[in-house]
Amino acid sequence: MTSAAERAEFWVGSAVIAVAAGFLAWSFSGSSALTTRLGKSYELRAAFPNVDGIEPGTDIRIGGVKVGRVSAVQLNPESFLAEASFSIPQAIQLPPIRRR
């Protein structure tokens, strides 16, 4: 026969394992869940003079809300600016940029 302390330890251990499994599943859902919820996406490119801290996999946020990830960073041989490529869900329509 098991004691009450052993049963309590079993249930607490089971709860810890269930919570850990839940966090693991949540961490793998990532941006694929966002894309699934918001449907198709369109590709954008942005040019920067300096891309310190931007690399493939970096989150794209609008108003603090994650809407995608950087897919590639490369150097434009004509302008010598770094260009980051990323996808935004079609449900999020960004306004056009006014060039000066």
Short mmCIF file of C-alpha atoms in Angstrom, two decimals:
data_model
loop_
_atom_site.label_atom_id
_atom_site.label_comp_id
_atom_site.label_asym_id
_atom_site.label_seq_id
_atom_site.Cartn_x
_atom_site.Cartn_y
_atom_site.Cartn_z
CA MET A 1 0.00 0.00 0.00
CA THR A 2 1.30 3.47 -0.86
CA SER A 3 1.27 6.32 1.56
CA ALA A 4 -0.51 9.63 1.03
CA ALA A 5 2.85 11.36 0.55
CA GLU A 6 3.79 8.99 -2.30
CA ARG A 7 0.42 9.56 -4.02
CA ALA A 8 0.81 13.33 -3.70
CA GLU A 9 4.33 13.13 -5.12
CA PHE A 10 3.05 11.09 -8.06
CA TRP A 11 0.30 13.63 -8.88
CA VAL A 12 2.60 16.64 -8.53
CA GLY A 13 5.18 14.96 -10.80
CA SER A 14 2.47 14.14 -13.34
CA ALA A 15 1.28 17.77 -13.34
CA VAL A 16 4.85 19.05 -13.86
CA ILE A 17 5.35 16.69 -16.82
CA ALA A 18 1.99 17.72 -18.35
CA VAL A 19 2.84 21.44 -18.05
CA ALA A 20 6.30 20.85 -19.56
CA ALA A 21 4.76 18.95 -22.48
CA GLY A 22 2.28 21.80 -23.00
CA PHE A 23 5.07 24.40 -23.12
CA LEU A 24 7.04 22.24 -25.54
CA ALA A 25 4.05 21.92 -27.89
CA TRP A 26 3.38 25.68 -27.62
CA SER A 27 7.00 26.54 -28.47
CA PHE A 28 6.93 24.40 -31.62
CA SER A 29 3.68 25.96 -32.86
CA GLY A 30 5.45 29.34 -33.43
CA SER A 31 4.82 31.21 -36.66
CA SER A 32 3.37 28.20 -38.49
CA ALA A 33 0.28 28.55 -36.30
CA LEU A 34 0.12 32.26 -37.13
CA THR A 35 0.33 31.53 -40.86
CA THR A 36 -2.36 28.87 -40.54
CA ARG A 37 -4.71 31.26 -38.72
CA LEU A 38 -4.15 34.19 -41.09
CA GLY A 39 -3.93 32.31 -44.40
CA LYS A 40 -1.61 33.09 -47.31
CA SER A 41 1.19 35.61 -47.13
CA TYR A 42 3.09 37.98 -49.39
CA GLU A 43 6.84 38.60 -49.57
CA LEU A 44 8.39 41.98 -48.72
CA ARG A 45 11.94 43.29 -48.73
CA ALA A 46 13.36 46.08 -46.60
CA ALA A 47 16.73 47.80 -47.05
CA PHE A 48 18.88 48.85 -44.10
CA PRO A 49 22.31 50.48 -43.83
CA ASN A 50 23.02 48.23 -40.83
CA VAL A 51 21.41 44.87 -39.95
CA ASP A 52 23.03 44.17 -36.59
CA GLY A 53 20.65 41.84 -34.77
CA ILE A 54 18.62 40.96 -37.88
CA GLU A 55 19.12 37.44 -39.22
CA PRO A 56 16.96 34.68 -40.68
CA GLY A 57 14.43 33.67 -38.04
CA THR A 58 14.18 37.11 -36.38
CA ASP A 59 10.57 37.98 -35.50
CA ILE A 60 8.75 40.65 -37.50
CA ARG A 61 6.51 42.71 -35.22
CA ILE A 62 3.96 45.39 -36.03
CA GLY A 63 2.76 47.34 -33.03
CA GLY A 64 4.44 44.76 -30.80
CA VAL A 65 2.46 41.87 -32.35
CA LYS A 66 4.41 39.10 -34.08
CA VAL A 67 3.31 38.79 -37.71
CA GLY A 68 6.16 36.82 -39.29
CA ARG A 69 9.87 36.06 -39.43
CA VAL A 70 12.82 37.17 -41.53
CA SER A 71 13.50 34.57 -44.21
CA ALA A 72 16.80 35.91 -45.64
CA VAL A 73 19.32 38.74 -45.38
CA GLN A 74 21.60 39.64 -48.29
CA LEU A 75 23.70 42.52 -49.61
CA ASN A 76 22.38 44.53 -52.57
CA PRO A 77 25.42 44.88 -54.87
CA GLU A 78 24.09 48.10 -56.45
CA SER A 79 23.16 50.13 -53.37
CA PHE A 80 25.43 48.33 -50.86
CA LEU A 81 22.53 48.20 -48.42
CA ALA A 82 21.55 45.04 -46.57
CA GLU A 83 18.14 43.72 -47.62
CA ALA A 84 15.95 41.57 -45.40
CA SER A 85 13.23 39.41 -46.96
CA PHE A 86 10.15 38.47 -44.95
CA SER A 87 6.54 37.39 -45.36
CA ILE A 88 3.45 39.13 -43.99
CA PRO A 89 0.01 37.43 -43.92
CA GLN A 90 -2.34 38.76 -46.62
CA ALA A 91 -4.86 39.57 -43.91
CA ILE A 92 -2.48 42.36 -42.83
CA GLN A 93 -2.29 45.00 -45.57
CA LEU A 94 0.50 47.52 -44.99
CA PRO A 95 0.10 51.02 -46.46
CA PRO A 96 2.43 51.99 -49.32
CA ILE A 97 5.63 53.84 -48.43
CA ARG A 98 5.87 57.42 -49.63
CA ARG A 99 9.23 58.12 -51.21
CA ARG A 100 10.67 61.61 -50.82
#
